[in-house]
Coordinates of C-alpha atoms in Angstrom, one line a residue:
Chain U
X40 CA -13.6 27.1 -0.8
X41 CA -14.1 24.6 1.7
X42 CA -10.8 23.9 4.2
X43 CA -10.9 20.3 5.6
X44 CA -9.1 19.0 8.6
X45 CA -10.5 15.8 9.2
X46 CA -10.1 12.1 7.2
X47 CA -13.9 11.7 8.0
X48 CA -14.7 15.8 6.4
X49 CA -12.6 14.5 3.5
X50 CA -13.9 11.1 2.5
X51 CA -17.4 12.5 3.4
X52 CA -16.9 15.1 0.7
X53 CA -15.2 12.5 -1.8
X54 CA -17.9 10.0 -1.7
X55 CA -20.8 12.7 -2.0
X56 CA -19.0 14.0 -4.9
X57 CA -18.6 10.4 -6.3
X58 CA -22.4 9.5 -5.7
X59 CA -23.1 12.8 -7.3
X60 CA -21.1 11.6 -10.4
X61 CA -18.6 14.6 -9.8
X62 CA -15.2 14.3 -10.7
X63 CA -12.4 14.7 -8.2
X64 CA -8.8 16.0 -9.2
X65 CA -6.4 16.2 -6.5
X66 CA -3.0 18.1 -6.2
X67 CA -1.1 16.7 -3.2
X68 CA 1.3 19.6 -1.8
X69 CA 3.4 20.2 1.1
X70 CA 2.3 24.2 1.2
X71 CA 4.2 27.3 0.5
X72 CA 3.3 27.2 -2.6
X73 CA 4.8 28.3 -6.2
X74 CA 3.9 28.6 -9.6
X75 CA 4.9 25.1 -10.3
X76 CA 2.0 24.2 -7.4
X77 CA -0.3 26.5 -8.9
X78 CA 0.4 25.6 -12.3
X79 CA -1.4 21.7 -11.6
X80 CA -4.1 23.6 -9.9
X81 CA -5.2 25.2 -12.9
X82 CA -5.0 22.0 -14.7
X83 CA -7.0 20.1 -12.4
X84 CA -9.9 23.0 -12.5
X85 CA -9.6 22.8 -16.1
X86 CA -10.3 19.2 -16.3
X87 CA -12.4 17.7 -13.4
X88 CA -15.9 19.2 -11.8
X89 CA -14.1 19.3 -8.3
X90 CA -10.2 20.4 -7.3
X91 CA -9.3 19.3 -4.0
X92 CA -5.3 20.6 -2.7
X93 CA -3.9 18.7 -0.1
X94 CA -1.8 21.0 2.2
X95 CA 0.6 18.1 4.3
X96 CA 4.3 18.1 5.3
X97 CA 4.4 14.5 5.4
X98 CA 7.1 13.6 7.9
X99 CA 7.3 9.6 6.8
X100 CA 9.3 11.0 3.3
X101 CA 11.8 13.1 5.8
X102 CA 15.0 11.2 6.9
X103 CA 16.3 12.1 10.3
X104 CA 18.2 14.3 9.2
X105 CA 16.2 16.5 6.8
X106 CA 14.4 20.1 6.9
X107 CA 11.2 19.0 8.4
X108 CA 11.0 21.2 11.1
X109 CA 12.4 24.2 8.7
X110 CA 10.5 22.9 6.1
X111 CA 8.5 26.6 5.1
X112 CA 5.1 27.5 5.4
X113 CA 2.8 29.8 5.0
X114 CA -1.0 28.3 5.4
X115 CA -2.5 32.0 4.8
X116 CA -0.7 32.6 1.7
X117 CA -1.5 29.3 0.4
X118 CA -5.4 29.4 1.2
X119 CA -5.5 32.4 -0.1
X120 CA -3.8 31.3 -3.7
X121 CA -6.3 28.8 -3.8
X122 CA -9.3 30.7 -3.1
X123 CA -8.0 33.1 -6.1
X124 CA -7.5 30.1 -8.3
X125 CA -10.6 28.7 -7.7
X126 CA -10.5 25.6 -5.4
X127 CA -13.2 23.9 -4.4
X128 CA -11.4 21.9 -1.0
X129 CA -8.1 22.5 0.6
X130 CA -7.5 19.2 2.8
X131 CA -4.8 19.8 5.6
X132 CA -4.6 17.4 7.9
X133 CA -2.4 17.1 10.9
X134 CA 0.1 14.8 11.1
X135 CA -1.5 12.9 14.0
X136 CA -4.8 12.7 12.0
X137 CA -2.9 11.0 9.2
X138 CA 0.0 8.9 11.2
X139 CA -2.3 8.2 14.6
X140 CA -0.6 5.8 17.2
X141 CA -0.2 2.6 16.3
X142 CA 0.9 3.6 12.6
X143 CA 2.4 0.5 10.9
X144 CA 1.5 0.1 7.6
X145 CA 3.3 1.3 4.9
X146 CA 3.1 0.8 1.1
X147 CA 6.8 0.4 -0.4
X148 CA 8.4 0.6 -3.8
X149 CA 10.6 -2.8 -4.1
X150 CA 11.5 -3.2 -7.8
X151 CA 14.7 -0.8 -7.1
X152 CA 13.6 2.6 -8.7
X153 CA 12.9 3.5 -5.1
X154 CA 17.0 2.9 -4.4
X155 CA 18.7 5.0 -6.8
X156 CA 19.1 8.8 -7.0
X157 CA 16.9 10.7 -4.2
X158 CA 16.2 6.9 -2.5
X159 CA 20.0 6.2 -2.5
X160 CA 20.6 9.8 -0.8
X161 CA 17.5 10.1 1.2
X162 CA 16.4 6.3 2.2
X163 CA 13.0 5.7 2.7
X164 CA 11.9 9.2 0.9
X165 CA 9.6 7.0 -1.3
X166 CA 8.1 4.5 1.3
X167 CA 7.3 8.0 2.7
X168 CA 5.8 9.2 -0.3
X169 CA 3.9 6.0 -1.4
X170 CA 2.4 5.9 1.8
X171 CA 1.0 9.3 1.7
X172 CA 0.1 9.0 -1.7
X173 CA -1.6 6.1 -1.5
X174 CA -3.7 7.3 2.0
X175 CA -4.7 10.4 0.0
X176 CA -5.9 8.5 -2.6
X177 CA -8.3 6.5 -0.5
X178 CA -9.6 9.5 1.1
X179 CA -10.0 11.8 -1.8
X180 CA -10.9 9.4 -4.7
X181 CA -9.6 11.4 -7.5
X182 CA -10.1 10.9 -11.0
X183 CA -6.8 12.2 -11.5
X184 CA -4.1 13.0 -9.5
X185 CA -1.6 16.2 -10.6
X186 CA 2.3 15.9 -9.9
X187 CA 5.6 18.0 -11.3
X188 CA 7.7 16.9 -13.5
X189 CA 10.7 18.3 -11.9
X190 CA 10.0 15.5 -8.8
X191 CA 11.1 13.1 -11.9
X192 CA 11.9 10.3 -9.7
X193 CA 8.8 10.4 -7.5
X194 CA 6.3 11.1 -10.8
X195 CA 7.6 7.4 -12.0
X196 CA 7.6 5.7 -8.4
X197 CA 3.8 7.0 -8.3
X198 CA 3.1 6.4 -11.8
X199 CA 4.0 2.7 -10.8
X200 CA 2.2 2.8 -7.4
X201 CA -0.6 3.2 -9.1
X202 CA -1.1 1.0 -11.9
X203 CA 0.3 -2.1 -9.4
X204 CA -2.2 -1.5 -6.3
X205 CA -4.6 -0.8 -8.9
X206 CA -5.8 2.6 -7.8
X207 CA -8.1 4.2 -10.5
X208 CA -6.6 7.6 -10.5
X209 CA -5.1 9.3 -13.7
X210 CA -1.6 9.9 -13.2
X211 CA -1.2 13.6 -14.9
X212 CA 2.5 14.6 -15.2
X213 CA 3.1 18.8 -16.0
X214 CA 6.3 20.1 -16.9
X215 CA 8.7 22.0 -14.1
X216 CA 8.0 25.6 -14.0
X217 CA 11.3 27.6 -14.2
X218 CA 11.9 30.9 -12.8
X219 CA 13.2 32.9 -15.5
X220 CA 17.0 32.4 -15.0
X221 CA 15.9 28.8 -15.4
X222 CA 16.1 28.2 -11.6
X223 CA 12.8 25.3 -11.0
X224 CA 10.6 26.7 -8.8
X225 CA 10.9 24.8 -5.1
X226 CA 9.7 25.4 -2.2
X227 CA 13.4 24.8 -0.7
X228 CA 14.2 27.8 -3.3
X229 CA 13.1 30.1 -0.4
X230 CA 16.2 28.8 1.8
X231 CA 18.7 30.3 -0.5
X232 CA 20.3 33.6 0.4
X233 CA 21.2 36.1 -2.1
X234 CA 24.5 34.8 -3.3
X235 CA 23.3 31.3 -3.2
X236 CA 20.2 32.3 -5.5
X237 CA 22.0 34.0 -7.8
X238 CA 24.4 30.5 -8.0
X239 CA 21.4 28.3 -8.1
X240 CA 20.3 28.6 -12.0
X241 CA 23.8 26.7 -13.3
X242 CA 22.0 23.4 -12.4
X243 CA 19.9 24.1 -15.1
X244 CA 22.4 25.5 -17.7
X245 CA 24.0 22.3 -17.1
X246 CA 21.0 20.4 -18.0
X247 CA 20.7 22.6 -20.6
X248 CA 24.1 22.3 -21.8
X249 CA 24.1 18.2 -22.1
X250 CA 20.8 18.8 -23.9
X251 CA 23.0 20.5 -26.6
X252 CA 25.9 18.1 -26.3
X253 CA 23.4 15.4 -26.9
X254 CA 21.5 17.0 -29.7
X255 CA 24.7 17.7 -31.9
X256 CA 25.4 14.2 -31.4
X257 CA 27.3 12.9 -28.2
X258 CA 26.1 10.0 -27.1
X259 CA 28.4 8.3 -24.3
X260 CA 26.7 9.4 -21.2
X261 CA 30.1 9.8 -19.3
X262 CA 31.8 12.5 -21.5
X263 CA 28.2 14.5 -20.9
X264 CA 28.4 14.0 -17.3
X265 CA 31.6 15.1 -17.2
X266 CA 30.9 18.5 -18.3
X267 CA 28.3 18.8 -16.1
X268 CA 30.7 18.0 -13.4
X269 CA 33.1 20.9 -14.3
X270 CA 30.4 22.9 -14.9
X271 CA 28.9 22.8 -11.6
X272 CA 32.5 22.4 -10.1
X273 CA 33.8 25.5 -11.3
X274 CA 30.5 27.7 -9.6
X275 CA 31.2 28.5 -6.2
X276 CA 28.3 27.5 -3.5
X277 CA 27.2 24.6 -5.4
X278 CA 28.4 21.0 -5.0
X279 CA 27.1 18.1 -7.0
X280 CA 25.7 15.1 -5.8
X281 CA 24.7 13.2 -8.5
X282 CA 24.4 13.8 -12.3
X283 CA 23.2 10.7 -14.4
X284 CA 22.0 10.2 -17.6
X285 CA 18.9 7.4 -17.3
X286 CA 16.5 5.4 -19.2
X287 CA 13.2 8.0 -18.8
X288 CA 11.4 4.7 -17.4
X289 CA 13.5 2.8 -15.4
X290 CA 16.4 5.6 -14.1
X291 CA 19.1 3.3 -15.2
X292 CA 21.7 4.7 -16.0
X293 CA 22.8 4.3 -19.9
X294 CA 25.8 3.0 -21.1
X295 CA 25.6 5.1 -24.8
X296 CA 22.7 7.7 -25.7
X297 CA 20.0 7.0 -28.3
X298 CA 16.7 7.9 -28.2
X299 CA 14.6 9.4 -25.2
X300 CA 17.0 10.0 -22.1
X301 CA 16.6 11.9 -18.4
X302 CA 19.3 13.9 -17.1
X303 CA 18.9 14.3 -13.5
X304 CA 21.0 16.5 -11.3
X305 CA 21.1 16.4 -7.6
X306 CA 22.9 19.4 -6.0
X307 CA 23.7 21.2 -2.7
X308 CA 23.4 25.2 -2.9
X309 CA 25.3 26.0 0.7
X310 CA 23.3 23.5 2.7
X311 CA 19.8 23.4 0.4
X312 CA 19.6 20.4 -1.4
X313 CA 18.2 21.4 -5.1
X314 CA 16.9 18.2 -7.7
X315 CA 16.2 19.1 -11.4
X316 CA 16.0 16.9 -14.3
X317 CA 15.8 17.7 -18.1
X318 CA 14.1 15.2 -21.0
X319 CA 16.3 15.1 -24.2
X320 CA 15.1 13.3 -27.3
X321 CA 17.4 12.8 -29.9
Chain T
X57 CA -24.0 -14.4 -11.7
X58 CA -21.1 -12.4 -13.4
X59 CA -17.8 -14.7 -13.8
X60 CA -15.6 -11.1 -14.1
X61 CA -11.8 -12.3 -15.2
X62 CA -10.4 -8.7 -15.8
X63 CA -9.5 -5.8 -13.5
X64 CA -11.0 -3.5 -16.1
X65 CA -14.5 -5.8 -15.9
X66 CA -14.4 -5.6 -12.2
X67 CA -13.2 -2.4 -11.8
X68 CA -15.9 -1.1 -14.1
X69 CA -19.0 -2.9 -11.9
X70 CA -17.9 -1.3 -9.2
X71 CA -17.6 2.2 -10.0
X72 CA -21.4 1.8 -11.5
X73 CA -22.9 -0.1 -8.5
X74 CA -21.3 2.8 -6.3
X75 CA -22.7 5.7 -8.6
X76 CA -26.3 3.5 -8.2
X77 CA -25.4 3.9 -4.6
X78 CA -25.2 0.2 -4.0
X79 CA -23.0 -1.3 -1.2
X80 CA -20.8 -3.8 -2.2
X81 CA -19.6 -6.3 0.2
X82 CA -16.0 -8.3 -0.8
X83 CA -15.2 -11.9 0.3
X84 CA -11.8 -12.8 -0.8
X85 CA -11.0 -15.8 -1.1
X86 CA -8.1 -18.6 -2.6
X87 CA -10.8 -20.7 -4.2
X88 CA -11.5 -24.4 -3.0
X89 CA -14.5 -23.0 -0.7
X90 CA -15.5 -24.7 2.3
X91 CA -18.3 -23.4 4.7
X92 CA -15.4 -21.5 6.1
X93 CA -16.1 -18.9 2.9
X94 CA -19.4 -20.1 2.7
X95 CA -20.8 -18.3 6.2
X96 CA -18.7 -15.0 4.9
X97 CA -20.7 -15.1 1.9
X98 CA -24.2 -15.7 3.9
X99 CA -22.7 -12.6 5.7
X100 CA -22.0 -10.3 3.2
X101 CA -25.5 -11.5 1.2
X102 CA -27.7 -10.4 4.1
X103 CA -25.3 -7.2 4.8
X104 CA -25.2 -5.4 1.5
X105 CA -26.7 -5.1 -1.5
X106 CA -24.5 -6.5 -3.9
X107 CA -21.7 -9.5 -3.3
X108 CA -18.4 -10.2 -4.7
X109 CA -16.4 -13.1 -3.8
X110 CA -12.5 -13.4 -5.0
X111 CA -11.0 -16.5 -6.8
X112 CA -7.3 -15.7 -6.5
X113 CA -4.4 -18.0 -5.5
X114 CA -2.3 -15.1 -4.6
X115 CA 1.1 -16.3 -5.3
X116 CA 2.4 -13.3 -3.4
X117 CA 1.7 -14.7 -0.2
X118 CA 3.5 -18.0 -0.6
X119 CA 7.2 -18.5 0.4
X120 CA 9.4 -20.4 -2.2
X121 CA 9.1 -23.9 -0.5
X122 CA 5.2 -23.7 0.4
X123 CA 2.4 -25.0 -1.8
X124 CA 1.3 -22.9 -4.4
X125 CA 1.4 -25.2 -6.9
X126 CA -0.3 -28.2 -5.2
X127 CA -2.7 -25.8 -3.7
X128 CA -6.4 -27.2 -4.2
X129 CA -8.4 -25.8 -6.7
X130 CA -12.0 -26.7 -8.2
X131 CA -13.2 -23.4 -10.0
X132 CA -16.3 -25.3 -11.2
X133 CA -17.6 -26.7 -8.0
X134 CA -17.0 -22.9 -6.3
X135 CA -18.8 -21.3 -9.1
X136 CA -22.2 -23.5 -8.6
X137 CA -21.3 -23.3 -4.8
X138 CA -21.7 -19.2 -5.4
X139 CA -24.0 -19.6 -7.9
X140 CA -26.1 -21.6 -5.3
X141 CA -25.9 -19.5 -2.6
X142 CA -26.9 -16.3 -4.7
X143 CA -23.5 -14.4 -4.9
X144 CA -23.5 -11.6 -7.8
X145 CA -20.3 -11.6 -9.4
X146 CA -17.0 -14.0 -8.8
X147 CA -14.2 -12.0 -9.8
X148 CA -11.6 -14.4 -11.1
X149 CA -8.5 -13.5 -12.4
X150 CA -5.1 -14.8 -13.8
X151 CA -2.3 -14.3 -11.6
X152 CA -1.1 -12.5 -14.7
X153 CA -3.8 -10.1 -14.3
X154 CA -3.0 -9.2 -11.2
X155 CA 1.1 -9.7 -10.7
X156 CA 1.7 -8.0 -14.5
X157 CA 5.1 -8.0 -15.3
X158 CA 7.7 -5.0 -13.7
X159 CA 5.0 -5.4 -10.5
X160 CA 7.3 -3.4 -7.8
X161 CA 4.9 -1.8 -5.1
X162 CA 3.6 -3.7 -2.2
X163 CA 2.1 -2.8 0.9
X164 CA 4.1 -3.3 4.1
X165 CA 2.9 -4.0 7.4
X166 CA 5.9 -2.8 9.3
X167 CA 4.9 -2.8 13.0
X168 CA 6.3 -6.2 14.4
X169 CA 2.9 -7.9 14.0
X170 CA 3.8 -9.4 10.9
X171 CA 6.9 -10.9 12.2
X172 CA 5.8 -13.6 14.5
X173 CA 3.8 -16.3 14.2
X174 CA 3.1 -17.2 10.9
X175 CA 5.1 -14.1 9.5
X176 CA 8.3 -15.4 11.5
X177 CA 7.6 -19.3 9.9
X178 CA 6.3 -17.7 6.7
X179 CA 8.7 -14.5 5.4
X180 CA 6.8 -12.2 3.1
X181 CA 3.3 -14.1 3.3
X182 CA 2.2 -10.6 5.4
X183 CA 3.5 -8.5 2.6
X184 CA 1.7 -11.0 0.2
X185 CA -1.4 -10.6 2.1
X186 CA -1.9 -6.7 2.5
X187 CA -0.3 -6.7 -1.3
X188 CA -3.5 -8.4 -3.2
X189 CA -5.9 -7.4 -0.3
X190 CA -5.2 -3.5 -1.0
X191 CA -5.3 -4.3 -4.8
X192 CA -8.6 -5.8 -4.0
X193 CA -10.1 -3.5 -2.1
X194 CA -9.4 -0.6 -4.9
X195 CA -10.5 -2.7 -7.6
X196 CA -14.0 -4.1 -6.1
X197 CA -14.3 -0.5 -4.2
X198 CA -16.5 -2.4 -1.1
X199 CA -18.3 -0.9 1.7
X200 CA -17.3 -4.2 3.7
X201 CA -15.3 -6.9 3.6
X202 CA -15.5 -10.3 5.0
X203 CA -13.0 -12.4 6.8
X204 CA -12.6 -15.5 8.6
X205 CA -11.2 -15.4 12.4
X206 CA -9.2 -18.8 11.2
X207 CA -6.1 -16.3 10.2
X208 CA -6.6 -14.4 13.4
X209 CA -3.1 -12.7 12.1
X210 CA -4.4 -11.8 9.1
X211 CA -7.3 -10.7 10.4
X212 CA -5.2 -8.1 12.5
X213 CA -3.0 -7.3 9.8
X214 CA -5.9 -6.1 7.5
X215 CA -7.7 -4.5 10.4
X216 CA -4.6 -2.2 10.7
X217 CA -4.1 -2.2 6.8
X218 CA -8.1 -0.7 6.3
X219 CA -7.3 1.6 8.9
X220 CA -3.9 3.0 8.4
X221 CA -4.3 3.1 4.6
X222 CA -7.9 5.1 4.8
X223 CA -9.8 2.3 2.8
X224 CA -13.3 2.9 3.2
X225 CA -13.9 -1.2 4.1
X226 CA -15.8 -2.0 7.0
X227 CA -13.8 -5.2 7.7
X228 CA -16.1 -7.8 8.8
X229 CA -14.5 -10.8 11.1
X230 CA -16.5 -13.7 11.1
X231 CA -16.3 -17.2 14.0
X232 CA -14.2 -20.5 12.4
X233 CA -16.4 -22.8 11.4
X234 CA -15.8 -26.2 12.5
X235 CA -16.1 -29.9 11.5
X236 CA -18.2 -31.9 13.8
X237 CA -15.1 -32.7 15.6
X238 CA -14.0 -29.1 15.8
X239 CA -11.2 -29.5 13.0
X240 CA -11.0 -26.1 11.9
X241 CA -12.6 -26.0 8.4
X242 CA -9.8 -25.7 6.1
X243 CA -8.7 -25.5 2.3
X244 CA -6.0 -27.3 3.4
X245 CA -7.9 -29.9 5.3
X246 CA -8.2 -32.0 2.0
X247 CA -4.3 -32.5 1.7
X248 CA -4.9 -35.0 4.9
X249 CA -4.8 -38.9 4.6
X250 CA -7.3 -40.8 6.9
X251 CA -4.7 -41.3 9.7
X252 CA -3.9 -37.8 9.5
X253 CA -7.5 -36.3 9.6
X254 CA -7.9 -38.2 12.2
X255 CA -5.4 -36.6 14.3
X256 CA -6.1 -33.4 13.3
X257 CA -8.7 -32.3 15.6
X258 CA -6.5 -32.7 18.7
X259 CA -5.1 -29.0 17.3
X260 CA -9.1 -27.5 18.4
X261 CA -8.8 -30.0 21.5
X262 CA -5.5 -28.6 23.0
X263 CA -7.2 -24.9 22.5
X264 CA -10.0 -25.9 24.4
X265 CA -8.2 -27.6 27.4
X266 CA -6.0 -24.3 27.4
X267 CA -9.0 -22.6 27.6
X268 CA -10.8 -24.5 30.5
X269 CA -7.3 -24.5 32.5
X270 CA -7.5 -20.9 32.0
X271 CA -11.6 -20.4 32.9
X272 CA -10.5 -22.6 36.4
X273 CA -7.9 -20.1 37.1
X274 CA -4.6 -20.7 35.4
X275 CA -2.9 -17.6 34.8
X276 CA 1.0 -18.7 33.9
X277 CA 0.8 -18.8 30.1
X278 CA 3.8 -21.1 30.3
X279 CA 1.4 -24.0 32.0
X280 CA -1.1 -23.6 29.9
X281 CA 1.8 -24.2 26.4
X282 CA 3.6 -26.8 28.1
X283 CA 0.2 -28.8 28.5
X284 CA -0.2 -27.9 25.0
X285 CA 2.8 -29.1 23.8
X286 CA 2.1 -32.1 25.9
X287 CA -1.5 -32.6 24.1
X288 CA 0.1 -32.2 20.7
X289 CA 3.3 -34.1 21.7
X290 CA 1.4 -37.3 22.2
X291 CA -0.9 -37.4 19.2
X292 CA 0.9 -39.3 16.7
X293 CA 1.3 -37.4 13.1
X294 CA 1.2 -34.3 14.7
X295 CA 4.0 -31.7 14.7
X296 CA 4.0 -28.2 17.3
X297 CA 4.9 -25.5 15.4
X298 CA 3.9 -23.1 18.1
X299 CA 1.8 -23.1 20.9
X300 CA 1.4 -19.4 22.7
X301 CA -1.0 -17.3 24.6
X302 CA -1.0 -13.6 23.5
X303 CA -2.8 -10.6 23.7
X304 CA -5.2 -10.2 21.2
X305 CA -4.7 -6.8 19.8
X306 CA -0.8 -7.2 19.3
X307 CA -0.5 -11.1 19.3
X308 CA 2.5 -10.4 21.8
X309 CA 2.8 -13.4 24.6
X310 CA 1.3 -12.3 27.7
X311 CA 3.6 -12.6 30.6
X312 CA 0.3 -13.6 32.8
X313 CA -3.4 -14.1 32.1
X314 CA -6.1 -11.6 32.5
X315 CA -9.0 -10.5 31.1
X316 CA -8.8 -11.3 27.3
X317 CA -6.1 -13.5 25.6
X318 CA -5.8 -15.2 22.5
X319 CA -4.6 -19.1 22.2
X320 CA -3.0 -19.7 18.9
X321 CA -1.3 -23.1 17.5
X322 CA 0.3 -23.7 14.3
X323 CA 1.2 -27.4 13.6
X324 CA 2.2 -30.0 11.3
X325 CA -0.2 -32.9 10.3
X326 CA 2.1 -34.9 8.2
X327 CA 3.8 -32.5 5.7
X328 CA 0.6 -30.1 6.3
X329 CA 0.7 -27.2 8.1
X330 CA -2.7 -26.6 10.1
X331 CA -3.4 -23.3 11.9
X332 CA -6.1 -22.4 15.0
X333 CA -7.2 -20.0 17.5
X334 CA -9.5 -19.8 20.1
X335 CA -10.6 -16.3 22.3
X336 CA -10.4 -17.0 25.8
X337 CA -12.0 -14.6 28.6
X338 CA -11.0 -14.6 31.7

């Protein structure tokens, strides 16, 4: 397994591959990683002739105020994942190799996706991610490019990126991976003491639980989400921030349920901020 | 010559001519060519191995009261004008094409460079510009690409886009070409009445007698635009839009002149906006 530092390493590898008629799929992390991680790995390596991992804690998609200098890692463990799964590059740059002096440009969602939910809470989050995305793109050249379902938001805003700037990377979407109390796996999972990870998997039983409401026929999004609301209310350590029943494409919320919906729940366990999200077809 | 209309036609040549490890060299252009486009093209023909030139009024980069609608167009006489000159494909295609409905993501120069100038007199056109030229650059995939030192701006603005986005493009800046009387050659240039092309070329003579009073030792920038503004002020049918002396990097006015600075004039020749520039070394 080859570990790259360098832009130049990088696009060196990417365009010998390219030349070489090799497939590229690339799994973009931020490290310390989980099943949920290691779950697109292994669908990358079953479906391109070269996996590369990007390792990067991206600081343009953290607001002032976030975890990025808490943000956890663990480089050895991750490497060492990788190398067991099979990888054929880890790329992890450093900050200052990807946001040098003179920084300026910045690709932006503007079609309002980007302002509701996690943009509304965390402003510029996808700017930040766009950017990132779009930069590793150019450098890695994938085929296709690997991303979690439970990042719902972000898997549309990149979805979107890009089909409009016309990059030709596959967009593969795989479903969260759960722990098995339900809990999705996260990174910011590991900030949760015991009490607060034992409170942690009712985000999920209330996802589960307007799922049920749904399927035995409710269908005004506002009695749903006020379950939900008590739900989460009545469990001590959490506190909701959002809980919305959308349109799976556009994250509007609906006015009445029919058809495909997303519920997405935003909530603080003590001070960790933990995002989930649910599909429910009727 | 290929006439591609489709991303998917385009996007296709590309990705074969780089897995025949071809270089590709990209001129975009708006169409209506001029020896402006025409020495880019010589460029990129002698440069790489295969040449695209870009047909696309990119109605991103025009505000809601400029002249998208009346800009000039004559797809037939630029296609024998490319076919002439021994360019392999045009790639053509519909503002539909490119803009498809639910289009949301565009790429941002955010730095301050994109304010001034023609971004302070023109909102959005910088947006516009970086928009289509990173769509561009991932649909035609080229080792370089060529443009004209005209849109000294733009020319900055893409510099920084290549660079802090990771494109692979060499990009390729290229001298004005002139008119015998050093009118800067122009799309543009054909909106002018007789009286007003007539004018016109006291825009390139006010650059040049900035840049003599600057050779003989003027160093107060605010001489050298008042003299400007002078120039301009008495040639009837022309309007100053700006007149300023900047550094050439970050287009910033200089407080005083040394070594390198950059002479730029925007004005209005009747109801048409002309733009020049000239390099001046101390």
């Amino acid at each position: 397994m080859k570990i790259l530092k360098t832009i130049q390493e990088m696009s060196v590898f990417s365009k010998k591959a390219r030349r070489d008629g090799k497939s590229i799929g690339l799994v973009p992390t931020m490290g310390f990683l989980h099943e949920g991680h290691l779950s697109l790995v292994k669908s990358a390596l079953l479906s391109v002739d070269l996996t590369v991992v990007s390792i990067f804690i991206n600081p343009a998609q953290f607001g002032k105020n976030e975890d990025l200098d808490k943000y956890p890692r663990n480089m050895d463990k991750d490497l060492a994942l990788l190398k067991e799964a099979g990888v054929d590059v880890v790329f992890a740059p450093e900050a200052s190799e990807m946001y040098p002096g003179g920084f300026i440009t910045f690709v932006t969602p503007q079609g309002g996706l980007e302002d509701v939910l996690e943009g509304e809470i965390r402003p510029g989050h996808f700017r930040g991610v766009a950017t990132v995305v779009a930069k590793l793109f150019n450098i890695t050249e994938p085929d296709k490019a690997f991303f979690g379902q439970k990042d719902a938001q972000q898997c549309l805003i990149i979805k979107k990126l890009a089909h409009d700037l016309n990059f030709s990377a596959e967009i593969v979407i795989l479903p969260t991976v759960r722990e098995t109390d339900g809990l999705a796996k996260s990174s910011r999972n590991s900030y949760l003491d015991a009490k607060e990870r034992k409170a942690a998997p009712a985000i999920f039983k209330a996802l589960q639980m307007a799922q049920h409401m749904i399927e035995l026929g409710e269908n005004d999004p506002s009695v749903v989400t006020a379950e939900i609301r008590k739900m989460i209310g009545r469990t001590k350590l959490l506190d909701l921030e959002y809980a919305v029943i959308t349109d799976p494409e556009t994250l509007h919320p609906v006015d009445s349920i029919g058809g495909r919906a997303l519920a997405l729940i935003a909530a603080k366990v003590g001070t960790t901020r933990l995002i989930d999200n649910i599909m429910i077809e009727r």
